[in-house]
mmCIF file of C-alpha atoms and ligand atoms in Angstrom:
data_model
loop_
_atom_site.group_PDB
_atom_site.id
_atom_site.type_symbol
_atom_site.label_atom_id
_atom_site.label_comp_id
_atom_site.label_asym_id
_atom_site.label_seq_id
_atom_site.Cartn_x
_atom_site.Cartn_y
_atom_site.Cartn_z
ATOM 1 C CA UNK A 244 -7.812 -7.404 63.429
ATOM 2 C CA UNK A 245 -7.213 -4.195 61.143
ATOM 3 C CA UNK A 246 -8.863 -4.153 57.845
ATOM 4 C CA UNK A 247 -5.298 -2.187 56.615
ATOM 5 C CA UNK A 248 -4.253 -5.194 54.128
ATOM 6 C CA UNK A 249 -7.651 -4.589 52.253
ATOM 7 C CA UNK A 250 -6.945 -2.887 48.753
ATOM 8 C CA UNK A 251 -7.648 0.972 49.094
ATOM 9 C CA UNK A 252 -10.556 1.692 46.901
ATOM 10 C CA UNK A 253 -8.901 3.929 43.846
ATOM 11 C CA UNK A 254 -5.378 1.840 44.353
ATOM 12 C CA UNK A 255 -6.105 -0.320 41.345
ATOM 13 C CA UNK A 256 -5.539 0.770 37.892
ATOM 14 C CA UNK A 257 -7.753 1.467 35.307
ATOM 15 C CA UNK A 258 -5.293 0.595 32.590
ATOM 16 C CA UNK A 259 -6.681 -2.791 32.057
ATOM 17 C CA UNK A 260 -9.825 -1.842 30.631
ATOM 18 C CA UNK A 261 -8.953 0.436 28.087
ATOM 19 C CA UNK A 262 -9.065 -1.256 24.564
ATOM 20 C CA UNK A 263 -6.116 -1.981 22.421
ATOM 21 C CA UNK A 264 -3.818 0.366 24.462
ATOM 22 C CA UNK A 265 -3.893 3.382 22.841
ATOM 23 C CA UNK A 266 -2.150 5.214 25.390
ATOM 24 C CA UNK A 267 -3.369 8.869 23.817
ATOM 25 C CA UNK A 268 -7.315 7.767 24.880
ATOM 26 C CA UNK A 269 -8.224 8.798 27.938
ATOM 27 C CA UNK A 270 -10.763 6.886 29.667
ATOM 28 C CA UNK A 271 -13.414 8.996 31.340
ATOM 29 C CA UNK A 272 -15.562 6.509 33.315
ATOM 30 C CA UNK A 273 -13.757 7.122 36.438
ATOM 31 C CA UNK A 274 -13.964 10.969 36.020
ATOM 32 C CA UNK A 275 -18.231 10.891 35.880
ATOM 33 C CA UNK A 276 -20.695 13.067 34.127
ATOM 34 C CA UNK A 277 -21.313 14.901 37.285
ATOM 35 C CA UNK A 278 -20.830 18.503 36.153
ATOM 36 C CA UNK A 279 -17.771 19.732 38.536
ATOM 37 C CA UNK A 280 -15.870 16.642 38.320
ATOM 38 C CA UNK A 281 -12.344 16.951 38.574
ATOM 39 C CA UNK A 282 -9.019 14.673 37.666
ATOM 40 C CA UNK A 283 -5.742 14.887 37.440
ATOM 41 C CA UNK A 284 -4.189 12.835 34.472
ATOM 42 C CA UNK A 285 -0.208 13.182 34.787
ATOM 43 C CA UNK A 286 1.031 10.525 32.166
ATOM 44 C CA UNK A 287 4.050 10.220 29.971
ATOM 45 C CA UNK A 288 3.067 8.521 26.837
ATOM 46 C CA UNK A 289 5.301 7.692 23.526
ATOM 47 C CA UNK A 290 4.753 9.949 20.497
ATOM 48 C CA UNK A 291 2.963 8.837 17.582
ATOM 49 C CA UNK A 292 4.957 9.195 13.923
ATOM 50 C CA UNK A 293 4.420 12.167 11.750
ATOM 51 C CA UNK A 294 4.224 14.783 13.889
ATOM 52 C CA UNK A 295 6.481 17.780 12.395
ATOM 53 C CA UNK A 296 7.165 19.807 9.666
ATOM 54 C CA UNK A 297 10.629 20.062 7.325
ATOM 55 C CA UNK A 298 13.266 21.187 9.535
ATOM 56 C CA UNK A 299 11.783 19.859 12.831
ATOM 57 C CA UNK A 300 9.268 17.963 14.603
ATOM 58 C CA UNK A 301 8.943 15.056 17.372
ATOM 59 C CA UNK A 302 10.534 12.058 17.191
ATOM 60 C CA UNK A 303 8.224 9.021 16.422
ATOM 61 C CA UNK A 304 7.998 7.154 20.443
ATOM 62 C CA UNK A 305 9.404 10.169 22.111
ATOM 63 C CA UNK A 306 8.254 10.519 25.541
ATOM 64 C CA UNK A 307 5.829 13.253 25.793
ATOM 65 C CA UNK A 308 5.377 14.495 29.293
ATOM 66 C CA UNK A 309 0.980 15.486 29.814
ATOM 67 C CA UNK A 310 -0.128 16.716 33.182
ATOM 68 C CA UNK A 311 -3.575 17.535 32.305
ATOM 69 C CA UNK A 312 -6.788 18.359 34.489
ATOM 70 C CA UNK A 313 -9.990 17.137 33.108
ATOM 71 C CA UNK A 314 -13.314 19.258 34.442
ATOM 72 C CA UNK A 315 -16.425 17.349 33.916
ATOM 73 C CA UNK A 316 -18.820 20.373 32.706
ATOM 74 C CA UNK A 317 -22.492 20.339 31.085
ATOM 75 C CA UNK A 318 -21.466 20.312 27.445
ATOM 76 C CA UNK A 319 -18.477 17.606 28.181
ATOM 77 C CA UNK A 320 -15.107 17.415 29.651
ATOM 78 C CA UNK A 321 -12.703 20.245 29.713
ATOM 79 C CA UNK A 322 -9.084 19.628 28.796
ATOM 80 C CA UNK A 323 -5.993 21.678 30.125
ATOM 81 C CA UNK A 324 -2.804 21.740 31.444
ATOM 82 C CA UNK A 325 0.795 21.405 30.252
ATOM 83 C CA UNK A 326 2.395 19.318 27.511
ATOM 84 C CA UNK A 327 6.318 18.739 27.336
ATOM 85 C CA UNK A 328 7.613 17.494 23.780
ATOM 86 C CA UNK A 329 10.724 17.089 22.665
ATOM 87 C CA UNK A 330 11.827 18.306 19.463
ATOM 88 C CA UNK A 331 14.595 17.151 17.076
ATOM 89 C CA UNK A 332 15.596 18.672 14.053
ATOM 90 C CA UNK A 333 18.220 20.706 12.310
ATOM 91 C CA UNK A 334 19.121 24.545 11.719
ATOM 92 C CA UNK A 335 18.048 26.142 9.282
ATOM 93 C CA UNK A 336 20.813 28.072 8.584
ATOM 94 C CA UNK A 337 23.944 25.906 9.634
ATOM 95 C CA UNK A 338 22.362 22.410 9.195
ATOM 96 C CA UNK A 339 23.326 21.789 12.688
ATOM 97 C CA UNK A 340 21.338 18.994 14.514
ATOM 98 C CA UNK A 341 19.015 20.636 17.137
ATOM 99 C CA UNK A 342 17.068 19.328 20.151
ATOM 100 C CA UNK A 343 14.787 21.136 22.454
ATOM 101 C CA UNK A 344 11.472 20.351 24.494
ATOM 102 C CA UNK A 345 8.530 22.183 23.578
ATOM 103 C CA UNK A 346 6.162 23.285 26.723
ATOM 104 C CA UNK A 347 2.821 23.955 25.290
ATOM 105 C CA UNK A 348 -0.033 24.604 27.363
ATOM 106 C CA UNK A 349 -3.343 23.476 25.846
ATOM 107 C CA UNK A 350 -6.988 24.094 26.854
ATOM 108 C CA UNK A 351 -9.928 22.124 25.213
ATOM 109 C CA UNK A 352 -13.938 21.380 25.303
ATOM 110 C CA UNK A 353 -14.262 17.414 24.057
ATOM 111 C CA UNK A 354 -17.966 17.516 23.972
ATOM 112 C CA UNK A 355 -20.391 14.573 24.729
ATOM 113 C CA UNK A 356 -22.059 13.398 21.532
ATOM 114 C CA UNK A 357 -25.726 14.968 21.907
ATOM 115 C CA UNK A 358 -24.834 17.746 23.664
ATOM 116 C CA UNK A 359 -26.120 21.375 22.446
ATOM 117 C CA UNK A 360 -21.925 22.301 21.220
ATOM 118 C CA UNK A 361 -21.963 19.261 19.324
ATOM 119 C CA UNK A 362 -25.301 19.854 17.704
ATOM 120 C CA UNK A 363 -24.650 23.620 16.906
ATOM 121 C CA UNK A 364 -20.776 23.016 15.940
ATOM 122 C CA UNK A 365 -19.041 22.247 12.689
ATOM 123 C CA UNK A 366 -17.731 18.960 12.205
ATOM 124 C CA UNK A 367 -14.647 20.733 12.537
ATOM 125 C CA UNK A 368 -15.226 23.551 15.008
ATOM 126 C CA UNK A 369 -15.132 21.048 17.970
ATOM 127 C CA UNK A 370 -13.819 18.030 19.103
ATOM 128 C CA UNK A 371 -15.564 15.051 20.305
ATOM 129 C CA UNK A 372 -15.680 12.616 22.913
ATOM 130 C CA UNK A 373 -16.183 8.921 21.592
ATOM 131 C CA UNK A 374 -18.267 6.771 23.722
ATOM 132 C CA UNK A 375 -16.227 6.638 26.811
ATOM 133 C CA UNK A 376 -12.800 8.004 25.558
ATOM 134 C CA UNK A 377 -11.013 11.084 24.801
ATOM 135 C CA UNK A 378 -8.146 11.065 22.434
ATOM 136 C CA UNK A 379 -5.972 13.798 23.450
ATOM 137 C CA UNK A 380 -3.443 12.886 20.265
ATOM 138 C CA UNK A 381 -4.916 15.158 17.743
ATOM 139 C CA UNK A 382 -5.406 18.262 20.170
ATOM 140 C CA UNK A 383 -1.841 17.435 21.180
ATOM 141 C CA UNK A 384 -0.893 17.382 17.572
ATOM 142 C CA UNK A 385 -2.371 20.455 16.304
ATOM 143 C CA UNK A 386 -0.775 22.391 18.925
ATOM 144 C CA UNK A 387 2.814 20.966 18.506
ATOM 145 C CA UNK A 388 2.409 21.590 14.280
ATOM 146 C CA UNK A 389 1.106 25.198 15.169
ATOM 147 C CA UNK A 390 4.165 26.262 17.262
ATOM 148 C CA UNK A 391 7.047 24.790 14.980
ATOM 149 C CA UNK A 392 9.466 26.961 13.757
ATOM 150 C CA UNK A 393 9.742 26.917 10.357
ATOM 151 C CA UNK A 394 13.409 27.615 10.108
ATOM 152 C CA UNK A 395 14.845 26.561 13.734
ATOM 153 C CA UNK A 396 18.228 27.632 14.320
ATOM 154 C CA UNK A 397 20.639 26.032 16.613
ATOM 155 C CA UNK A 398 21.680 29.085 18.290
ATOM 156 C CA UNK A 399 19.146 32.214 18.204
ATOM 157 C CA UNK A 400 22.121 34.173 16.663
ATOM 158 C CA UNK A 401 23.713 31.227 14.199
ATOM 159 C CA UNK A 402 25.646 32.868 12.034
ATOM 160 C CA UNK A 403 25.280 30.262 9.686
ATOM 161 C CA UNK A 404 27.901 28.552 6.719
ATOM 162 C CA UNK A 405 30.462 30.000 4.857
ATOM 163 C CA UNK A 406 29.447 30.794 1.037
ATOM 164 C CA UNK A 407 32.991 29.933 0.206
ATOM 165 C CA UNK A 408 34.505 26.680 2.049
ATOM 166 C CA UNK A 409 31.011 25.822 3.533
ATOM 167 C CA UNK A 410 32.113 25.129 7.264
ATOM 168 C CA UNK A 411 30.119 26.604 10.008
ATOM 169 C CA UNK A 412 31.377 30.398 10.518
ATOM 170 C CA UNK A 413 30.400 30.187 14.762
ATOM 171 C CA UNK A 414 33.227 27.436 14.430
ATOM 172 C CA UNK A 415 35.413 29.773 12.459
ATOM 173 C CA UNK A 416 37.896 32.159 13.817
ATOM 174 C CA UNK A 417 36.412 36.413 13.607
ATOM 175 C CA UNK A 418 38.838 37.042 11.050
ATOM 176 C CA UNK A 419 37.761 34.104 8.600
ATOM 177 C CA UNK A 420 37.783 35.092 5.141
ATOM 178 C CA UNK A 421 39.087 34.029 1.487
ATOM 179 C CA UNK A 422 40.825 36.231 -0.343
ATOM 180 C CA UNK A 423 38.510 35.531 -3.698
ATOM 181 C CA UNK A 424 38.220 38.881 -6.044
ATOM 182 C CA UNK A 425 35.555 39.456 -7.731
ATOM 183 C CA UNK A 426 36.055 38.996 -10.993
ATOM 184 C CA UNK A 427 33.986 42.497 -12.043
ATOM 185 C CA UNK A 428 36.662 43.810 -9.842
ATOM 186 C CA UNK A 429 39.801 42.315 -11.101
ATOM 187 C CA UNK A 430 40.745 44.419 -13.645
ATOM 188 C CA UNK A 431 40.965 47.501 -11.820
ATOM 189 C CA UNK A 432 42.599 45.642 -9.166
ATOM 190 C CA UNK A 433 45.582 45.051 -12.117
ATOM 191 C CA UNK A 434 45.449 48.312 -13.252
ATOM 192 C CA UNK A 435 45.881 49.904 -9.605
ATOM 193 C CA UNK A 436 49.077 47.208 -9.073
ATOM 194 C CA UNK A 437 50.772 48.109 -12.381
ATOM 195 C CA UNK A 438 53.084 51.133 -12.516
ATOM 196 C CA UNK A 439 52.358 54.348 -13.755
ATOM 197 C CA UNK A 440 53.861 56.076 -16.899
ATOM 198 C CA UNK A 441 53.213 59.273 -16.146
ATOM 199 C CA UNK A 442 53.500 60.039 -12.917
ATOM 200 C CA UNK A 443 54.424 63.901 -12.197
ATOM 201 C CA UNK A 444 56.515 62.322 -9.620
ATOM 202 C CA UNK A 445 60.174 59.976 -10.225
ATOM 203 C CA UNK A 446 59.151 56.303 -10.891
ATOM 204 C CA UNK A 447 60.105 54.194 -8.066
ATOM 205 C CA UNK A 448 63.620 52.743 -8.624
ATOM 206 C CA UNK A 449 64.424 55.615 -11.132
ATOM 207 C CA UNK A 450 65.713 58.351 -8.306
ATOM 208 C CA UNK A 451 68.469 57.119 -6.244
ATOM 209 C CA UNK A 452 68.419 60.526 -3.967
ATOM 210 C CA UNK A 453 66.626 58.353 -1.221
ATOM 211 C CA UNK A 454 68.101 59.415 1.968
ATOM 212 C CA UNK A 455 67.769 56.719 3.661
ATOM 213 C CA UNK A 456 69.995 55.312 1.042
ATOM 214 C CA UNK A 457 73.101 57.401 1.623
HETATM 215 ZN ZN1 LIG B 567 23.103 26.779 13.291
HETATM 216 ZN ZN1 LIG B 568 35.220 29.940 4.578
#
């Protein structure tokens, strides 16, 4: 009888035994110490909150798409790959809702507590592994906050609002305008209108030797 009905080894998940299901912690028991290690981790997991800046930033449980390689090396595990993360907001300059996706590749040493690069390193110049996990949220993070735009547009050529009536001028015919004189302006603009007393010329009206009026 063929032993094909027994469970492949690998088949099962790991999913089970990582605590309190922070899906951001990667566990790294199945990837080893072994120096040369390798693993793909392709997951799609939901954004935490408070990830953006003013105009724009990632919606709090937002799928964010990771296909990530981890490299089991000396110091600890080496992080990269691709991140997709999508992006609402609105434009800066016509208030516009936008959306986009934000592909970010990252690249990362975690390093194993005790190893030389966490012993020589700044509590801030590296990041750590803790105990058997890797949380890949705040590498993740930094890189989405870096690459914001601080004034996102909707269109890379928005033309923005109209100062005068306030509606969006790529919605707006060419031509748009309101004829609104400046008031500096609007005396001249009465003076220039009114008629003249002493022209060298006839005033108009005062000459009836108009041909065309014969
Ligand atoms: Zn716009
Ligand atoms: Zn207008």
């Amino acid at each position: 009888m063929p032993a094909a009905s027994s469970p492949r080894p690998g088949a099962t998940s790991t999913d089970a035994r990582r605590p309190a299901a922070d899906p951001w912690k990667l566990d790294l028991r199945e990837l080893g110490r072994r120096a040369g290690s390798m693993r793909e981790w392709n997951r799609t997991v939901p954004a935490p909150a408070g990830w953006g800046i003013e105009m724009i930033g990632v919606p709090a449980g937002a799928p964010v798409q990771l296909r990530l390689r981890l490299e089991s090396v000396m110091e600890g595990v080496l992080v990269s790959g691709q991140v997709d993360v999508p992006l609402t907001g609105q434009c800066a300059r016509c208030l516009e809702p936008v959306s986009d996706t934000l592909e970010l590749d990252v690249q990362e040493l975690y390093a194993y507590a005790g190893s030389t690069t966490e012993a020589t390193s700044g509590e801030d110049e590296v990041r750590r592994i803790d105990g058997d996990y890797l949380d890949l949220a705040p590498l993740v993070r930094d890189a989405v906050v870096l690459t914001l735009p601080l004034a996102p547009t909707c269109t890379p050529d928005c033309a923005g609002l109209c100062v005068d009536c306030g509606e969006r001028l790529d919605d707006l015919p060419a031509d748009h305008s309101h004829e609104v004189l400046d008031p500096r302006w609007a005396g001249l603009a009465a003076r220039l209108t009114e008629p003249e007393d002493s022209a060298e010329g006839p005033r108009p009206g005062s000459d009836r030797t108009n041909p065309e009026e014969n």
